[in-house]
Short mmCIF file of C-alpha atoms and ligand atoms in Angstrom, two decimals:
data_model
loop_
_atom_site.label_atom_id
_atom_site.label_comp_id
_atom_site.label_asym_id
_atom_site.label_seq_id
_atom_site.Cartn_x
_atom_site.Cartn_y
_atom_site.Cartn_z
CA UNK A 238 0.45 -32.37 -17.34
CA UNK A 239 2.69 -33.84 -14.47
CA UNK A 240 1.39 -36.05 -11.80
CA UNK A 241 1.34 -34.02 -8.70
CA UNK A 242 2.45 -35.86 -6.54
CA UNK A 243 0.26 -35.74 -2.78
CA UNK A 244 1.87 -34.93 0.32
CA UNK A 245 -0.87 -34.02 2.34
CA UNK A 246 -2.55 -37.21 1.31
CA UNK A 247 0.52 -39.87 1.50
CA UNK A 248 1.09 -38.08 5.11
CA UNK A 249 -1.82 -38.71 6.28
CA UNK A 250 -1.88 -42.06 4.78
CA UNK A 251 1.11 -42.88 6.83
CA UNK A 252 -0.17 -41.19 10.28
CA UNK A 253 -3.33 -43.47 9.92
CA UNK A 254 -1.32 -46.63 9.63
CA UNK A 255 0.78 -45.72 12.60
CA UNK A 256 -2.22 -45.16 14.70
CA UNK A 257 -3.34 -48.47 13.69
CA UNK A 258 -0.14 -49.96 14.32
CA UNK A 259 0.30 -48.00 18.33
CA UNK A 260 -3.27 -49.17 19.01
CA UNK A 261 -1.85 -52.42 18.47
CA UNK A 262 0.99 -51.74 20.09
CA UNK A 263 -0.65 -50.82 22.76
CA UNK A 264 -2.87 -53.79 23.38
CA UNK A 265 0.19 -55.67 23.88
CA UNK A 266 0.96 -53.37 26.70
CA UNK A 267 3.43 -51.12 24.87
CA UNK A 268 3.41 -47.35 25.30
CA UNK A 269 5.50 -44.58 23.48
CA UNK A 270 6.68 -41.58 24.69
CA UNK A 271 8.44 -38.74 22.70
CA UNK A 272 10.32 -35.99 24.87
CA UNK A 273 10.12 -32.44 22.80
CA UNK A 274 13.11 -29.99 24.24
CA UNK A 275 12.90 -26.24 22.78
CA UNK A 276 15.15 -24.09 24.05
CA UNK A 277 14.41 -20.44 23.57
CA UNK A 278 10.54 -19.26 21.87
CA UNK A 279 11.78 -19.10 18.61
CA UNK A 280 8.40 -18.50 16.62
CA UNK A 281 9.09 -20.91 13.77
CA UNK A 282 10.42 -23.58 15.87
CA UNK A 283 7.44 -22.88 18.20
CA UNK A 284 4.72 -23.80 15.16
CA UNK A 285 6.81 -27.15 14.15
CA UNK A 286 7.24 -27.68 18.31
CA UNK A 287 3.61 -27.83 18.32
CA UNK A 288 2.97 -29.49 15.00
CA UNK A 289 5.10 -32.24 16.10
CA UNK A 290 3.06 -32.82 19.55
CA UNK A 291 -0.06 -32.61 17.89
CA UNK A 292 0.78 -35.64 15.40
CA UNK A 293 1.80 -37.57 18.80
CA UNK A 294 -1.75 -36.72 20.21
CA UNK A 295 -3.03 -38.09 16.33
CA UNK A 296 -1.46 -41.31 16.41
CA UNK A 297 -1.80 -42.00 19.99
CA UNK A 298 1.84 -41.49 21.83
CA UNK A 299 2.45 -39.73 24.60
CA UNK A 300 4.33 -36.28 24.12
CA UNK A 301 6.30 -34.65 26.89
CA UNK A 302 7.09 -30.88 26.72
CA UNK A 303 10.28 -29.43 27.60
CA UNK A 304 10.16 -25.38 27.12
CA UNK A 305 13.08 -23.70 28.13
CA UNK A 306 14.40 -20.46 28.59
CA UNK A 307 17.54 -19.18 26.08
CA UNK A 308 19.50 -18.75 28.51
CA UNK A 309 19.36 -22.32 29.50
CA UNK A 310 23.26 -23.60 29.60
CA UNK A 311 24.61 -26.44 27.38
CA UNK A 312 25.83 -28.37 30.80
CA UNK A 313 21.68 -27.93 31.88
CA UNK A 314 20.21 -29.18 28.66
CA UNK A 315 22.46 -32.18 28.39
CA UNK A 316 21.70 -33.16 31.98
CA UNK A 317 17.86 -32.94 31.13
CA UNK A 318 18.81 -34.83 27.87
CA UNK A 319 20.83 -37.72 30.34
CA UNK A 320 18.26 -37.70 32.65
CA UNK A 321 15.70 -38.74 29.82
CA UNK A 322 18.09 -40.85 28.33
CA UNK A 323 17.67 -42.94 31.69
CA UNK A 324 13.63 -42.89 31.77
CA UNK A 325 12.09 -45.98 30.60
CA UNK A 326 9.19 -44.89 29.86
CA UNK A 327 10.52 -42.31 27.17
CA UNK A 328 11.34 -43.51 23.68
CA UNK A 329 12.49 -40.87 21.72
CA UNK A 330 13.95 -37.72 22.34
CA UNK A 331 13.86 -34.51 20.16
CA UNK A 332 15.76 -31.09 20.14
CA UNK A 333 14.27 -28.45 18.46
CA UNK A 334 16.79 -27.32 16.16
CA UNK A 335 18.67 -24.64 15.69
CA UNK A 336 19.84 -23.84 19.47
CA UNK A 337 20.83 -20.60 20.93
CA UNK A 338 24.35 -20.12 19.74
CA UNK A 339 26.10 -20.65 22.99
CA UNK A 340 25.10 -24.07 23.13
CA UNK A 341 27.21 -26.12 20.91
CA UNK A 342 24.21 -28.36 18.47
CA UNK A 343 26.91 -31.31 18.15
CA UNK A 344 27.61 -31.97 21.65
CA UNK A 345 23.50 -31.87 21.95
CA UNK A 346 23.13 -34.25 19.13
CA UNK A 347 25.89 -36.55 20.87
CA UNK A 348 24.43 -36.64 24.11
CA UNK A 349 20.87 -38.27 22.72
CA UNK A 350 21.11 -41.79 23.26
CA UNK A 351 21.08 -43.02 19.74
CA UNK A 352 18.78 -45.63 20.47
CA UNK A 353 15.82 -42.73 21.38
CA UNK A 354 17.14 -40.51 18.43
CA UNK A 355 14.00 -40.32 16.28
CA UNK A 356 15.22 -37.42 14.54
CA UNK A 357 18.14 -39.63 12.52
CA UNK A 358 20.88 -36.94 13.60
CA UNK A 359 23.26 -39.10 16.04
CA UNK A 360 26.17 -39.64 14.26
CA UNK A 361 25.45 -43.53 15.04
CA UNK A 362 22.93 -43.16 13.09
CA UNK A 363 24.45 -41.41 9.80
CA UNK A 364 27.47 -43.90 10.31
CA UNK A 365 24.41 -46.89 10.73
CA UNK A 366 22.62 -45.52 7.50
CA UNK A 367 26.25 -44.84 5.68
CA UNK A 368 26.89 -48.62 5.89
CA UNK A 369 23.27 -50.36 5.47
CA UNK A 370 23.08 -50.77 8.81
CA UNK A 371 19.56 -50.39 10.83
CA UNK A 372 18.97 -46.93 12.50
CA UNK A 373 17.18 -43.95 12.61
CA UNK A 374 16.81 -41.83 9.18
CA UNK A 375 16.78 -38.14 9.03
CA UNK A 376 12.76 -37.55 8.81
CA UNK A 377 12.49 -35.31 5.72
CA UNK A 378 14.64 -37.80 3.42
CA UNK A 379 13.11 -40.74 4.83
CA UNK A 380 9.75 -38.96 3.59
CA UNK A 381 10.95 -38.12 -0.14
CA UNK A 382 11.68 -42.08 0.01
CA UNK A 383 7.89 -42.81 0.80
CA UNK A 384 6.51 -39.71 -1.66
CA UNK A 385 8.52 -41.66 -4.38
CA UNK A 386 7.54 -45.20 -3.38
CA UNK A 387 3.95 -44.29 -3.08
CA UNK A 388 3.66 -42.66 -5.79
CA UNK A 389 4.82 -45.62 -7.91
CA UNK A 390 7.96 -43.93 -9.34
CA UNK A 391 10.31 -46.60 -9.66
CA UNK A 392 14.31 -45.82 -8.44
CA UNK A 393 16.76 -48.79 -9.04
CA UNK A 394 18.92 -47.67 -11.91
CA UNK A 395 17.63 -43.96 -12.35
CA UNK A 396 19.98 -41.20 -12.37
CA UNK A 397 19.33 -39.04 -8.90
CA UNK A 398 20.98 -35.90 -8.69
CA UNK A 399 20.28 -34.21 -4.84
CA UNK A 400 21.14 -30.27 -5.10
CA UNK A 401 22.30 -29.39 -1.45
CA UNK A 402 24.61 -31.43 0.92
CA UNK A 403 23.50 -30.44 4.08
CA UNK A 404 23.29 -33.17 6.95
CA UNK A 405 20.00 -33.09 7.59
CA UNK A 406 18.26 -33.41 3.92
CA UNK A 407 21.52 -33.75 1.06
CA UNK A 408 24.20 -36.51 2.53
CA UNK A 409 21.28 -38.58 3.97
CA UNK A 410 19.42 -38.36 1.12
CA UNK A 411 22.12 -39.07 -1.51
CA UNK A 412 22.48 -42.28 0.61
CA UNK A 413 18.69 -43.23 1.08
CA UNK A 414 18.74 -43.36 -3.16
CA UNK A 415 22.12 -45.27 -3.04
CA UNK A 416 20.25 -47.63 -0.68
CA UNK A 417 17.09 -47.80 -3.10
CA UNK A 418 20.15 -48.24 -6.69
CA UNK A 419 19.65 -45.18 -8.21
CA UNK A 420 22.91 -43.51 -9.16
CA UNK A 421 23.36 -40.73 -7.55
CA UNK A 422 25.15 -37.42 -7.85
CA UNK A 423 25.51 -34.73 -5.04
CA UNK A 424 25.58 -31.43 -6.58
CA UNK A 425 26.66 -28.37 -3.85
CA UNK A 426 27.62 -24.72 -4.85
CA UNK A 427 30.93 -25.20 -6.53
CA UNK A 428 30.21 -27.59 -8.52
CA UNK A 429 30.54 -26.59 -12.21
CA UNK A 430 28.14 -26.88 -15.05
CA UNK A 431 25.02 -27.60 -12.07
CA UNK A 432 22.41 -26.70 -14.74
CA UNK A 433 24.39 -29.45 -17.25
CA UNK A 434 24.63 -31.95 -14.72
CA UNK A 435 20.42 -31.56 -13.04
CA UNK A 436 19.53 -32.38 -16.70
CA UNK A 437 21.03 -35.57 -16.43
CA UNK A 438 18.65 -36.49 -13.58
CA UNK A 439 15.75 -38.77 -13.96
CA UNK A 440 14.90 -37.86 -10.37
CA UNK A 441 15.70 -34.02 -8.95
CA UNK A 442 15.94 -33.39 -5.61
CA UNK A 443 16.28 -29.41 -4.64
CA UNK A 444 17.38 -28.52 -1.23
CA UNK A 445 19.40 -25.68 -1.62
CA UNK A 446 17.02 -23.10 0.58
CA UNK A 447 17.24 -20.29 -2.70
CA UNK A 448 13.77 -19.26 -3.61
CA UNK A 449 12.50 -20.43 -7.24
CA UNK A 450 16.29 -21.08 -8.20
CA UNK A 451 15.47 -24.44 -10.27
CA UNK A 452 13.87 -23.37 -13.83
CA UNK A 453 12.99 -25.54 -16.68
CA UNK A 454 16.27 -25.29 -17.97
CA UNK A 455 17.76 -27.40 -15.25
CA UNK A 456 15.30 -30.24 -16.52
CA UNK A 457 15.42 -32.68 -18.05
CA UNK A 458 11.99 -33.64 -20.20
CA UNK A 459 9.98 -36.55 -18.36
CA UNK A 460 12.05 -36.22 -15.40
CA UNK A 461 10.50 -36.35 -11.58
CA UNK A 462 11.51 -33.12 -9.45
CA UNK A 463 10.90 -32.72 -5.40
CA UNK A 464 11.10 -29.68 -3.92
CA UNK A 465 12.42 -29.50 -0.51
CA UNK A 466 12.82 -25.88 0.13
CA UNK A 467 10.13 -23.79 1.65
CA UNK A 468 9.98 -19.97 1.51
CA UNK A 469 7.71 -17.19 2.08
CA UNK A 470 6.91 -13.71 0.72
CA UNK A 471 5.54 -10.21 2.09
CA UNK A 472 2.23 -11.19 1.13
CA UNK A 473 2.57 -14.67 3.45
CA UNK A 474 2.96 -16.88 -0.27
CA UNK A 475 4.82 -20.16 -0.05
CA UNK A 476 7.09 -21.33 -2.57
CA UNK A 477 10.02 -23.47 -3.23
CA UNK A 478 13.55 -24.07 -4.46
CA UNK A 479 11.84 -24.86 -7.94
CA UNK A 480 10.02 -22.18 -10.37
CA UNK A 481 6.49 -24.31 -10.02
CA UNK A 482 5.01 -22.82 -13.09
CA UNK A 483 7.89 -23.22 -15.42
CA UNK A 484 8.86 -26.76 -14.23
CA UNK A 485 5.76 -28.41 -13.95
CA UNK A 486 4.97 -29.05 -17.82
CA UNK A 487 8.08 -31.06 -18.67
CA UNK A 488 7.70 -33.38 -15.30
CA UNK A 489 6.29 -36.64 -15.43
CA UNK A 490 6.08 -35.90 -11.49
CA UNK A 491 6.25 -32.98 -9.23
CA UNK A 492 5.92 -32.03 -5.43
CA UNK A 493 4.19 -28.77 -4.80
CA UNK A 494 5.32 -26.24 -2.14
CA UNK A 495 3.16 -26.69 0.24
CA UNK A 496 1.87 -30.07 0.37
CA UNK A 497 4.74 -31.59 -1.15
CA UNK A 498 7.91 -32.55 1.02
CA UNK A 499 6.62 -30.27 3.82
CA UNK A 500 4.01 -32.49 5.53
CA UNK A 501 6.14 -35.84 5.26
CA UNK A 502 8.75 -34.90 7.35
CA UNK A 503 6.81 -34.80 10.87
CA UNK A 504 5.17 -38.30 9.65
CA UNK A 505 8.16 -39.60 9.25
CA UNK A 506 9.07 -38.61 12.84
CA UNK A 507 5.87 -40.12 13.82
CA UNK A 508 7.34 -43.47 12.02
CA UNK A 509 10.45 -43.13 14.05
CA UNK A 510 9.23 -42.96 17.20
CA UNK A 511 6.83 -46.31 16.46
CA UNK A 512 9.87 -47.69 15.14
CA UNK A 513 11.56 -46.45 18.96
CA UNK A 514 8.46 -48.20 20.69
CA UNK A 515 8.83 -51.66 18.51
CA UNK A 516 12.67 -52.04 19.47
CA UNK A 517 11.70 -51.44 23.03
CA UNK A 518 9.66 -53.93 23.24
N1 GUN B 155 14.79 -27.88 12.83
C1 GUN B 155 14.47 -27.89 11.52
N2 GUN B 155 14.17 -29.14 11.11
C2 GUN B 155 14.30 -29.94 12.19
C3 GUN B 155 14.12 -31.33 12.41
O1 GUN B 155 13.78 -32.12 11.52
N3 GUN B 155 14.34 -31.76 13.68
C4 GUN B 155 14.74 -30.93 14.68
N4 GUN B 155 14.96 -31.45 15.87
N5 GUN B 155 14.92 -29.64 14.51
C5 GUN B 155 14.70 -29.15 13.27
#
């Protein structure tokens, strides 16, 4: 059987040392603050909205709550964003993502100081993590880093292949593993032979959003596979980008959906906006 491996339990591993590490923090007369801007009451972004201030609440920083209404204009939001840019006493700033379509997401993005980016998405910071440089990490790559590490699955000189190249999970990620030796492959929906070339990973990373697309035929025996993708049926089931059942019994590790990648992401955040409160010291 393949080591599941614990997201629910390495998150809140992580949240408890962060709380430990703000309390210090704090004794030393440092505060954080992280600004949350939704735009709209979109009901998903709503739950992760609240998730997200929540963990602040866990671990002991501040959270400030921005709700406004869709028709909020792009000129408004980026003065609130400027404005908070300014404030000392803020940190780290967060959009809710995505934005009502007549407000432009990479003009938003640009106008967050990268230095209070916790979410990693400042071109800055891509460019910063694209060269080795310090920055800001996307959160939900940044986790799959800390599910591996944790977990004891070793990366120099293993052969990653990341399905997806999206922005936010795929390019970051392909360059987290660069960062950490593996060799890495970024797969993406014309590329040919994709089942030939996921057997040649040691470590599979799916984050292609298609429900249960990855089967056992895509793996390779004794490999490690992490699930990014997160879907739901009629009947309120979760599920993944990776048939569970079928997969699980030639892994040597596995992340379930839930409990896998899902949780890490908002500790990650969490370990961005520490990281936001330590450089402002
Ligand atoms: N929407 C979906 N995922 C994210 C995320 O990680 N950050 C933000 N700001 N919006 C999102």
């Amino acid at each position: 059987m393949a080591e599941l491996i614990d997201g629910k339990r390495i998150s809140s591993e992580i949240k408890d040392e962060l709380k430990q590490k703000v309390a210090e923090l704090k004794a030393q007369g440092v505060t954080g603050a992280l600004a949350v801007i939704q735009v709209g009451n979109d009901p998903a972004s709503s739950v992760y909205v609240r998730n997200k201030k929540r963990a602040c609440e866990y671990i002991g920083i501040e959270s400030l709550s921005y709700e406004l209404p869709e028709e909020t204009t792009e000129d408004e939001l980026i003065a609130l964003i400027e404005k908070l840019n300014a404030d000392d006493k803020v940190n780290g700033i967060l959009v809710q993502l995505p934005v009502p379509a007549h407000i432009n997401e990479d003009k938003i993005i640009g106008a967050i100081s990268p230095a209070k980016d916790v979410d990693g998405f400042h071109p800055m910071n891509v460019g910063a993590l694209t060269i080795g440089r310090e920055g800001f990490v996307s959160c939900t790559p940044a986790g799959i880093i800390q599910l591996l590490k944790r977990s004891g699955i070793e990366i120099a000189g293993k052969n990653c292949v990341v399905v997806g190249r999206s922005n936010i999970v795929g390019k970051p990620m392909a360059l987290l593993m660069l960062r950490e030796n593996a060799t890495v492959t970024i797969t993406h929906s014309k590329t040919k032979d994709l089942r030939e070339v996921c057997k040649t990973a040691d470590i599979l990373i799916v984050a292609i959003g298609k429900k249960e697309f990855i089967d056992a035929s895509y793996v390779k025996e004794g490999a490690t596979v992490i699930d990014v993708g997160i879907h739901r049926d009629e009947n309120n089931k979760l599920s993944g980008d990776v048939k569970f059942d079928e997969v699980e019994p030639h892994c040597h590790a596995i992340t379930p959906v839930p409990g896998g990648v899902g949780p890490m992401t908002i500790a990650m955040l969490m370990s961005n906006c520490v990281e936001a409160m330590e450089r402002s010291r």
